[in-house]
Amino acid sequence: MARYAILILPAFNRVYGASAVGLTRSELAFFGERALGGRVGEITETRMGGVPYVTFEADDLPERDVAFLSNLSSLYALFELEGGLLRPVEVRPLDRFDTDLLTIQKYAGKTNEHFTKMLMNVTLLATAHPERMLTRKLSVFDPMCGRGTTLNQALMYGLDATGIDIDAKDFDAYANFLRTWLKNKRLKHSAEITPIRRERAQVGRRFHVTLGRTKEAWKAGEVDSITMINADTLRSAELLRARSFDALVTDAPYGVQHGSRQGTGGSRAARWPCWRPPCPPGARCCAPARRSACPGTPTWRLAAKWSRSWRATAWRSSRRPGSSTGWTRPSTGTSSWPGCPTR
């Protein structure tokens, strides 16, 4: 049994940085369950040279396992421990673009990009076919996308993504950012904003981008697509085709930065619709529960196996660093979105 060590990626956010080791341990345990066939064990925090590492035991890691572990949200480097020495293991993350796609935007209330990546990983691995995270071009939906952190992470992985947000300022800010970023990177692309009309009335706007990673890919029609819609997320089923997405990933603001307001123009935190119709049976949803009172111990809520009648059954996995997964089934038959807090 070989032993490995993960060097944690430095985080600029002090609060997140303090929780990074615990979060990495939980994320690694989930990777071990869902992608590595349970072959990961003895996940602990180890300090070497005054630096914290997450260490674990596993059989010799084949290329496929390394490919999965390369995408851990806080992984900076992976080593195999040999007699007290660290032997580097070459990692091959899915990242298709420069990291400034995720880090360049700075604004109040922005989700830490490492946390967004972790949400994306957990959701994609929770599907019936976790191997498709590496082998398929999946489609992701964020029903409360803000300024597009989730959309950018999906693009980073080479996935297609669609997001909805009611905030016009966030919509304009994201459109301006992505257009500027694409021009600065000199990537071949098309980008347009069009109105969305229903019954001769404008109900929103759509920002749609297609881009090629290389000039050759663009000419061959091998493109990635990002769509952001400025509209009320409650109209998701009306504005999006049924069964269009493989995963639903979102990080709700919970009023921490954005607050709650009354009226038809209320904040995203006040709206918890059922976003089931755009996603097919077997798709997965991941949104963190209320901020945990214990740093580094988020609670994952995974909506699983939607039936033909779109009645959802939610499964909740309460994770703490180093713990095993405990699946519990909440009550069913409610009309509200399972697993989401009521306000």
Coordinates of N, CA and C in Angstrom, one line a residue, residues 9 13 25 37 53 91 104 135-136 142 144 147 152 157 173 179 183 193 195 238 259 273 298 310 317 325:
L9 N -3.3 24.0 -2.4 CA -3.2 25.2 -3.1 C -3.4 26.5 -2.2
N13 N -8.2 34.0 0.1 CA -9.3 34.2 1.1 C -8.8 33.6 2.4
R25 N -9.9 17.1 2.6 CA -10.1 15.7 3.2 C -11.5 15.2 2.8
G37 N -13.3 3.8 -6.7 CA -13.7 2.5 -6.2 C -13.4 2.2 -4.8
Y53 N 0.0 19.1 4.7 CA -0.4 18.3 3.6 C -1.6 17.4 4.0
V91 N 0.5 15.5 -12.6 CA -1.0 15.6 -12.6 C -1.4 16.2 -14.0
I104 N -9.6 36.6 -12.1 CA -9.5 38.0 -12.4 C -10.7 38.9 -11.9
T135 N -14.6 12.0 -19.6 CA -14.8 11.4 -21.0 C -15.8 12.1 -21.8
R136 N -16.8 12.8 -21.2 CA -17.9 13.4 -22.0 C -17.9 14.9 -21.9
D142 N -26.7 26.6 -13.9 CA -26.7 27.3 -12.6 C -27.9 28.3 -12.6
M144 N -28.8 30.3 -10.3 CA -28.6 31.6 -9.6 C -27.1 31.9 -9.8
R147 N -22.4 36.5 -11.1 CA -21.5 37.0 -12.2 C -20.7 35.9 -12.8
N152 N -17.8 30.0 -15.5 CA -16.4 30.0 -15.8 C -15.7 28.7 -15.5
Y157 N -13.4 23.5 -17.5 CA -13.4 22.1 -17.7 C -13.7 21.7 -19.1
A173 N -22.2 43.0 -16.2 CA -20.8 42.8 -15.7 C -20.2 41.6 -16.3
R179 N -16.5 39.0 -22.7 CA -16.1 39.6 -24.0 C -14.6 40.1 -24.0
K183 N -11.3 38.6 -26.0 CA -10.5 39.4 -26.9 C -9.0 39.5 -26.5
I193 N -26.0 39.5 -27.5 CA -27.0 39.7 -26.5 C -28.3 39.9 -27.3
P195 N -32.8 39.9 -26.9 CA -34.0 40.0 -26.0 C -34.7 38.7 -26.0
E238 N -39.8 27.6 -18.4 CA -40.4 28.2 -19.6 C -39.3 28.6 -20.6
G259 N -28.4 39.9 0.9 CA -29.6 40.2 1.7 C -30.9 39.7 1.1
P273 N -37.1 27.8 -6.4 CA -38.1 27.1 -7.3 C -37.7 25.7 -7.5
P298 N -19.0 21.6 5.3 CA -20.2 21.9 4.6 C -21.1 20.7 4.5
W310 N -41.2 13.7 -12.7 CA -40.4 14.8 -12.1 C -40.6 15.0 -10.6
S317 N -26.1 14.1 2.1 CA -24.9 13.5 2.6 C -24.2 14.5 3.5
T325 N -19.2 8.6 4.4 CA -20.5 9.2 3.9 C -21.7 8.6 4.6

